[in-house]
Amino acid sequence: MKQGFSSIRAAARLSVAPMMDWTDRHCRYFHRQLSGQSLLYTEMVTAPALVRGGATHLLTFSPEEHPVALQLGGSDPAELAEAARMGAAAGYDEINLNCGCPSDRVQSGTFGAILMTDPGRVAECVAAMRAAVDIEVTVKCRIGVDDQTPEEVLPEFLSRVGAAGCERFIIHARKAWLQGLSPKENRDIPPLDYDLVMRMRGYFQGLHLSVNGGITSLVEVERFLDAGLDGVMVGRAAYHDPSGILAHADRRIFGTGEDRDPVAVVHAMLPYIDAHVAAGGKLGQVTRHMLGLFAGQPGARLWRRILSEGAHKPEANSALVLRALEPVLEGAAVAAEG
Ligand SMILES: Cc1cc2nc3c(=O)[nH]c(=O)nc-3n(C[C@H](O)[C@H](O)[C@H](O)COP(=O)(O)O)c2cc1C
């Protein structure tokens, strides 16, 4: 079901980051089986692709994915407003503007992290998007780019964009270096500055602030929430170890619901997989997101190997998933005996 303003904010206590090529609709459906409460983000969809390219298929999602936010890339207020309208009409619960992505392709279109240098434009974009939709408009940003001084630019950015009507920000707590680092290096090399994000918590009491970057366990998530942040966004750790981050999240982070059993999650995925394959889709399009499900458990290596080697074959279907599960079940049985 589509979510209201306050429930989407509650869901933002823990969110899974937008990740290009990773958090597609199949991944989000899978993550939803592990946590009913966490907020899920799409990969970035560019406003020009939607508005000028008519790529509305990029908006398709399953109703089970709610609460789900659409991340947009762009820097033209009118175009972003139109793209936001399309996202709201498609049923998304939130529209998020990407001000953090440093990739070349994104820089060439003057959007993503380069927007940290132009808060006035971001404010205009946010105001236009807010006027176009009645769902929440949020911003994901960095603490600065290149030789900017984060202590100065981040409060200025939050204050100007906040004044334009954005009340919720996700801050990736490191700079992006737009020259000389690859997008991948830009997720690891610039140092994290969580203290700065915590200081923003103190300055901007009226804003809903989530921290992102380098967070790899629920213990860390809890620590940030206890320290006063409103939300924590986890990216790579949620993708590579989805059980570790999501299977206990409903109980530990949201105080509601039960822990999810990864084996039961596999079974819950089977009807979805069958429907996808029956509609002409490939098994691997779904199972590639599930490879980390048993990370660290006996049988995990065979689970990954059986799926990686078999899922791309034309005849592959959910029977392969059950076969890949066998070593995990055997591993669990041996561990229980031992
Ligand atoms: C494969 C990949 C793709 C990403 N694509 C996006 C994207 O489309 N939009 C975005 O705002 N950030 C993107 N990011 C950055 C993540 O959202 C997140 O900010 C970053 O990975 C830091 O969080 P983490 O340390 O928890 O992974 C991407 C990250 C990865 C690993």
Coordinates of C-alpha atoms and ligand atoms in Angstrom, one line a residue:
M1 CA 0.0 0.0 0.0
K2 CA 1.1 3.5 -0.7
Q3 CA 2.5 5.2 2.5
G4 CA 1.6 8.5 4.1
F5 CA 4.2 11.2 5.1
S6 CA 4.6 10.1 8.7
S7 CA 4.9 6.4 8.0
I8 CA 7.5 7.0 5.3
R9 CA 9.6 9.0 7.8
A10 CA 9.3 6.2 10.3
A11 CA 10.5 3.7 7.6
A12 CA 13.5 5.9 7.0
R13 CA 14.9 4.9 10.4
L14 CA 16.6 2.2 8.2
S15 CA 16.8 2.5 4.4
V16 CA 18.6 0.6 1.7
A17 CA 20.6 3.0 -0.5
P18 CA 19.9 3.6 -4.2
M19 CA 22.5 1.6 -6.1
M20 CA 22.7 1.7 -9.9
D21 CA 22.4 -1.8 -11.5
W22 CA 21.9 -3.3 -8.1
T23 CA 18.6 -2.0 -6.4
D24 CA 16.4 -2.8 -9.3
R25 CA 12.8 -4.0 -8.8
H26 CA 13.8 -7.6 -8.3
C27 CA 16.4 -6.7 -5.7
R28 CA 13.9 -4.5 -3.9
Y29 CA 11.2 -7.3 -3.9
F30 CA 13.8 -9.6 -2.4
H31 CA 14.9 -7.1 0.3
R32 CA 11.3 -6.6 1.2
Q33 CA 11.0 -10.3 2.1
L34 CA 13.7 -9.7 4.6
S35 CA 12.3 -6.6 6.2
G36 CA 8.7 -5.4 6.0
Q37 CA 9.5 -2.0 7.5
S38 CA 12.7 -0.6 6.0
L39 CA 12.6 2.0 3.3
L40 CA 13.8 0.9 -0.1
Y41 CA 15.2 3.2 -2.9
T42 CA 15.3 2.7 -6.6
E43 CA 18.4 3.0 -8.6
M44 CA 18.8 6.6 -9.9
V45 CA 16.5 7.3 -12.9
T46 CA 17.3 10.4 -14.8
A47 CA 14.7 13.0 -15.3
P48 CA 15.6 13.4 -19.0
A49 CA 15.2 9.7 -19.6
L50 CA 11.7 9.9 -18.2
V51 CA 10.6 13.2 -19.6
R52 CA 12.4 13.4 -22.9
G53 CA 13.0 9.7 -23.5
G54 CA 9.6 8.4 -22.4
A55 CA 11.3 5.6 -20.5
T56 CA 8.3 5.0 -18.2
H57 CA 9.2 1.3 -18.0
L58 CA 12.0 2.5 -15.5
L59 CA 9.2 3.3 -13.1
T60 CA 7.6 -0.2 -12.9
F61 CA 7.6 -1.8 -9.5
S62 CA 5.6 -4.4 -7.5
P63 CA 3.1 -3.2 -4.9
E64 CA 4.8 -5.4 -2.3
E65 CA 7.9 -3.1 -2.5
H66 CA 6.2 -0.3 -0.5
P67 CA 7.5 1.8 1.2
V68 CA 9.6 2.6 -1.8
A69 CA 11.3 5.9 -2.9
L70 CA 12.1 6.9 -6.5
Q71 CA 15.5 8.5 -6.8
L72 CA 15.8 11.0 -9.6
G73 CA 18.9 12.6 -11.3
G74 CA 18.7 15.9 -13.0
S75 CA 19.2 19.6 -12.5
D76 CA 16.5 21.3 -14.5
P77 CA 13.6 22.3 -12.2
A78 CA 10.8 22.0 -14.7
E79 CA 12.1 18.6 -16.0
L80 CA 12.5 17.3 -12.4
A81 CA 9.1 18.5 -11.5
E82 CA 7.6 16.6 -14.4
A83 CA 9.6 13.5 -13.6
A84 CA 8.5 13.7 -10.0
R85 CA 4.9 14.0 -11.1
M86 CA 5.4 10.8 -13.2
G87 CA 6.9 9.1 -10.2
A88 CA 4.1 10.1 -7.9
A89 CA 1.5 9.0 -10.5
A90 CA 3.3 5.6 -10.7
G91 CA 2.7 5.2 -7.0
Y92 CA 6.1 5.9 -5.3
D93 CA 6.0 7.0 -1.7
E94 CA 8.8 9.6 -1.9
I95 CA 10.9 11.4 -4.6
N96 CA 14.6 11.7 -3.8
L97 CA 17.0 14.0 -5.6
N98 CA 20.5 12.7 -6.2
C99 CA 23.2 15.2 -5.2
G100 CA 25.9 12.7 -4.4
C101 CA 26.7 10.6 -7.4
P102 CA 30.1 11.5 -8.9
S103 CA 30.2 9.4 -12.1
D104 CA 31.3 10.9 -15.3
R105 CA 28.1 10.3 -17.1
V106 CA 26.2 12.1 -14.3
Q107 CA 28.7 15.0 -14.2
S108 CA 28.3 15.6 -17.9
G109 CA 24.6 16.1 -17.4
T110 CA 25.3 18.6 -14.6
F111 CA 23.7 16.6 -11.9
G112 CA 24.7 14.4 -9.0
A113 CA 27.5 15.5 -6.6
I114 CA 28.4 18.6 -8.7
L115 CA 25.1 20.1 -7.4
M116 CA 26.8 20.5 -4.0
T117 CA 28.4 23.6 -5.6
D118 CA 25.1 25.1 -6.5
P119 CA 22.7 25.0 -3.6
G120 CA 20.6 27.7 -5.2
R121 CA 19.8 25.5 -8.1
V122 CA 19.0 22.5 -5.9
A123 CA 16.7 24.8 -3.9
E124 CA 14.9 25.7 -7.2
C125 CA 14.7 22.0 -8.2
V126 CA 13.3 21.1 -4.8
A127 CA 10.7 23.9 -4.8
A128 CA 9.5 22.9 -8.3
M129 CA 9.3 19.2 -7.4
R130 CA 7.4 20.0 -4.1
A131 CA 4.9 22.1 -6.0
A132 CA 4.4 19.2 -8.4
V133 CA 3.7 16.4 -6.0
D134 CA 2.0 15.7 -2.7
I135 CA 4.5 13.1 -1.6
E136 CA 7.7 13.9 0.3
V137 CA 10.7 15.3 -1.7
T138 CA 14.1 14.4 -0.1
V139 CA 17.7 15.0 -1.1
K140 CA 20.7 12.6 -0.9
C141 CA 23.9 14.6 -0.7
R142 CA 27.6 14.5 0.1
I143 CA 29.4 16.7 2.7
G144 CA 31.0 18.6 -0.1
V145 CA 33.1 18.1 -3.3
D146 CA 36.7 18.7 -4.3
D147 CA 38.3 21.6 -2.4
Q148 CA 35.1 22.7 -0.7
T149 CA 35.2 23.1 3.1
P150 CA 32.5 20.7 4.4
E151 CA 32.0 22.6 7.7
E152 CA 30.9 25.6 5.6
V153 CA 29.2 24.2 2.5
L154 CA 27.1 21.5 4.2
P155 CA 25.2 23.8 6.6
E156 CA 24.8 26.3 3.8
F157 CA 23.4 23.5 1.6
L158 CA 21.0 22.1 4.2
S159 CA 19.8 25.6 5.1
R160 CA 19.1 26.8 1.6
V161 CA 17.6 23.5 0.3
G162 CA 15.7 23.1 3.6
A163 CA 14.2 26.6 3.2
A164 CA 13.0 25.5 -0.3
G165 CA 10.9 22.8 1.4
C166 CA 13.1 19.7 1.7
E167 CA 12.8 18.5 5.3
R168 CA 14.6 15.2 5.0
F169 CA 18.2 14.6 3.9
I170 CA 20.4 11.6 3.6
I171 CA 24.0 12.6 4.0
H172 CA 26.7 10.4 2.6
A173 CA 29.4 11.4 5.1
R174 CA 32.3 11.9 2.8
K175 CA 33.3 14.3 0.0
A176 CA 33.2 13.3 -3.6
W177 CA 36.3 14.2 -5.6
L178 CA 35.1 14.9 -9.1
Q179 CA 38.5 14.8 -10.7
G180 CA 40.8 11.9 -10.5
L181 CA 38.7 9.3 -8.7
S182 CA 36.5 6.7 -10.2
P183 CA 32.9 6.4 -8.9
K184 CA 34.0 3.3 -7.0
E185 CA 37.0 5.0 -5.4
N186 CA 34.7 7.9 -4.5
R187 CA 32.8 5.5 -2.2
D188 CA 35.9 4.5 -0.3
I189 CA 38.8 6.9 -0.5
P190 CA 37.5 10.3 0.7
P191 CA 37.5 9.9 4.5
L192 CA 34.2 9.6 6.4
D193 CA 33.2 12.4 8.7
Y194 CA 30.4 11.2 10.9
D195 CA 31.1 13.9 13.5
L196 CA 30.2 16.6 11.0
V197 CA 26.8 14.9 10.3
M198 CA 26.2 14.7 14.1
R199 CA 27.0 18.5 14.3
M200 CA 24.3 19.1 11.6
R201 CA 21.9 17.2 13.9
G202 CA 22.6 19.8 16.5
Y203 CA 22.2 22.8 14.2
F204 CA 19.1 21.7 12.2
Q205 CA 16.7 20.3 14.8
G206 CA 13.8 20.7 12.4
L207 CA 15.2 18.5 9.7
H208 CA 15.0 14.7 9.4
L209 CA 18.6 13.6 8.9
S210 CA 19.9 10.2 7.9
V211 CA 23.6 9.2 7.7
N212 CA 25.1 7.1 5.0
G213 CA 28.5 5.6 4.2
G214 CA 30.5 2.7 5.5
I215 CA 27.9 1.3 7.9
T216 CA 28.1 -2.4 8.0
S217 CA 26.1 -3.7 10.9
L218 CA 22.8 -3.3 12.8
V219 CA 24.9 -2.4 15.9
E220 CA 26.2 0.6 14.1
V221 CA 22.7 1.5 12.9
E222 CA 21.5 1.4 16.4
R223 CA 24.4 3.5 17.6
F224 CA 23.6 6.3 15.2
L225 CA 19.9 6.2 16.0
D226 CA 20.7 6.3 19.7
A227 CA 23.0 9.3 19.1
G228 CA 20.0 11.2 17.8
L229 CA 20.0 10.7 14.0
D230 CA 16.6 10.1 12.5
G231 CA 17.7 7.5 10.0
V232 CA 20.5 5.4 8.7
M233 CA 21.0 4.4 5.1
V234 CA 23.0 1.3 4.3
G235 CA 24.2 0.4 0.8
R236 CA 26.8 -2.2 0.0
A237 CA 26.5 -4.1 3.3
A238 CA 22.7 -4.5 2.7
Y239 CA 23.4 -5.8 -0.8
H240 CA 26.3 -8.2 0.1
D241 CA 24.9 -9.4 3.4
P242 CA 21.1 -8.8 3.2
S243 CA 20.4 -11.2 6.1
G244 CA 22.9 -9.5 8.4
I245 CA 21.3 -6.0 7.8
L246 CA 17.7 -6.7 7.0
A247 CA 16.5 -10.0 8.5
H248 CA 16.6 -8.6 12.1
A249 CA 15.7 -5.0 11.2
D250 CA 12.0 -5.1 11.9
R251 CA 12.4 -6.2 15.5
R252 CA 15.6 -4.4 16.4
I253 CA 15.2 -1.1 14.5
F254 CA 11.4 -0.8 14.2
G255 CA 10.4 -2.7 17.3
T256 CA 7.7 -4.6 15.4
G257 CA 7.5 -8.0 13.8
E258 CA 9.7 -11.0 13.9
D259 CA 13.2 -11.9 12.5
R260 CA 13.0 -13.4 9.1
D261 CA 14.5 -16.8 8.4
P262 CA 16.6 -16.6 5.2
V263 CA 15.4 -20.1 4.1
A264 CA 11.8 -19.0 4.4
V265 CA 12.7 -16.0 2.4
V266 CA 14.0 -18.2 -0.4
H267 CA 10.6 -20.0 -0.4
A268 CA 8.8 -16.7 -0.4
M269 CA 10.7 -15.7 -3.5
L270 CA 9.7 -18.8 -5.5
P271 CA 6.2 -17.6 -6.7
Y272 CA 7.8 -14.3 -7.8
I273 CA 10.6 -16.1 -9.6
D274 CA 8.1 -18.5 -11.3
A275 CA 6.0 -15.6 -12.5
H276 CA 9.1 -13.7 -13.7
V277 CA 10.3 -16.8 -15.7
A278 CA 6.8 -17.5 -17.0
A279 CA 6.7 -13.9 -18.3
G280 CA 9.9 -14.5 -20.3
G281 CA 12.4 -13.2 -17.7
K282 CA 15.7 -14.8 -16.9
L283 CA 16.2 -16.6 -13.5
G284 CA 19.5 -14.8 -13.1
Q285 CA 17.9 -11.4 -13.2
V286 CA 16.3 -12.2 -9.8
T287 CA 18.8 -14.6 -8.2
R288 CA 21.9 -12.4 -8.8
H289 CA 20.6 -10.2 -6.0
M290 CA 20.2 -13.3 -3.7
L291 CA 23.8 -14.6 -3.8
G292 CA 24.7 -13.0 -0.4
L293 CA 21.7 -14.4 1.4
F294 CA 23.6 -17.0 3.4
A295 CA 26.8 -15.0 3.7
G296 CA 29.0 -16.6 6.4
Q297 CA 26.9 -19.7 6.8
P298 CA 27.7 -23.3 6.0
G299 CA 26.7 -24.1 2.4
A300 CA 26.9 -20.4 1.3
R301 CA 29.7 -21.0 -1.2
L302 CA 27.7 -23.8 -3.0
W303 CA 24.6 -21.7 -2.9
R304 CA 26.4 -18.9 -4.7
R305 CA 28.2 -21.3 -7.1
I306 CA 25.1 -23.3 -8.2
L307 CA 23.2 -20.1 -8.8
S308 CA 26.0 -18.2 -10.6
E309 CA 26.8 -21.2 -12.9
G310 CA 23.2 -22.2 -13.7
A311 CA 20.9 -19.2 -13.5
H312 CA 21.9 -17.7 -16.8
K313 CA 21.0 -20.9 -18.8
P314 CA 17.8 -20.5 -20.9
E315 CA 15.9 -23.4 -19.2
A316 CA 16.8 -22.3 -15.6
N317 CA 13.9 -21.9 -13.2
S318 CA 13.0 -22.1 -9.6
A319 CA 14.1 -25.7 -9.4
L320 CA 17.7 -24.5 -9.5
V321 CA 17.1 -22.3 -6.5
L322 CA 15.8 -25.3 -4.5
R323 CA 18.8 -27.3 -5.6
A324 CA 21.2 -24.5 -4.5
L325 CA 19.4 -24.4 -1.2
E326 CA 20.2 -28.1 -0.4
P327 CA 23.8 -27.5 0.7
V328 CA 22.7 -24.7 2.9
L329 CA 20.1 -27.0 4.6
E330 CA 22.6 -29.8 4.9
G331 CA 25.2 -27.3 6.4
A332 CA 22.6 -26.2 8.9
A333 CA 21.8 -29.8 9.8
V334 CA 25.5 -30.7 10.3
A335 CA 26.0 -27.5 12.4
A336 CA 23.0 -28.4 14.6
E337 CA 24.3 -31.9 15.2
G338 CA 27.8 -30.6 15.9
Ligands
LIG1 C1 26.9 -0.2 -7.3 C2 26.6 1.1 -6.7 C3 25.7 2.0 -7.3 C4 25.3 3.2 -6.8 N1 24.4 4.0 -7.4 C5 23.9 5.1 -6.8 C6 22.8 5.8 -7.3 O1 22.2 5.4 -8.3 N2 22.4 6.9 -6.6 C7 23.0 7.3 -5.4 O2 22.6 8.3 -4.9 N3 24.1 6.6 -4.9 C8 24.5 5.5 -5.5 N4 25.5 4.8 -4.9 C9 26.0 5.2 -3.6 C10 25.2 4.6 -2.5 O3 23.9 5.0 -2.5 C11 25.8 4.9 -1.1 O4 25.7 6.3 -1.0 C12 27.3 4.5 -1.0 O5 27.5 3.2 -1.5 C13 27.8 4.6 0.4 O6 27.0 3.8 1.3 P1 27.6 2.3 1.8 O7 28.9 2.5 2.3 O8 26.6 1.9 2.8 O9 27.6 1.5 0.6 C14 25.9 3.6 -5.5 C15 26.7 2.7 -4.8 C16 27.1 1.4 -5.4 C17 28.0 0.5 -4.6

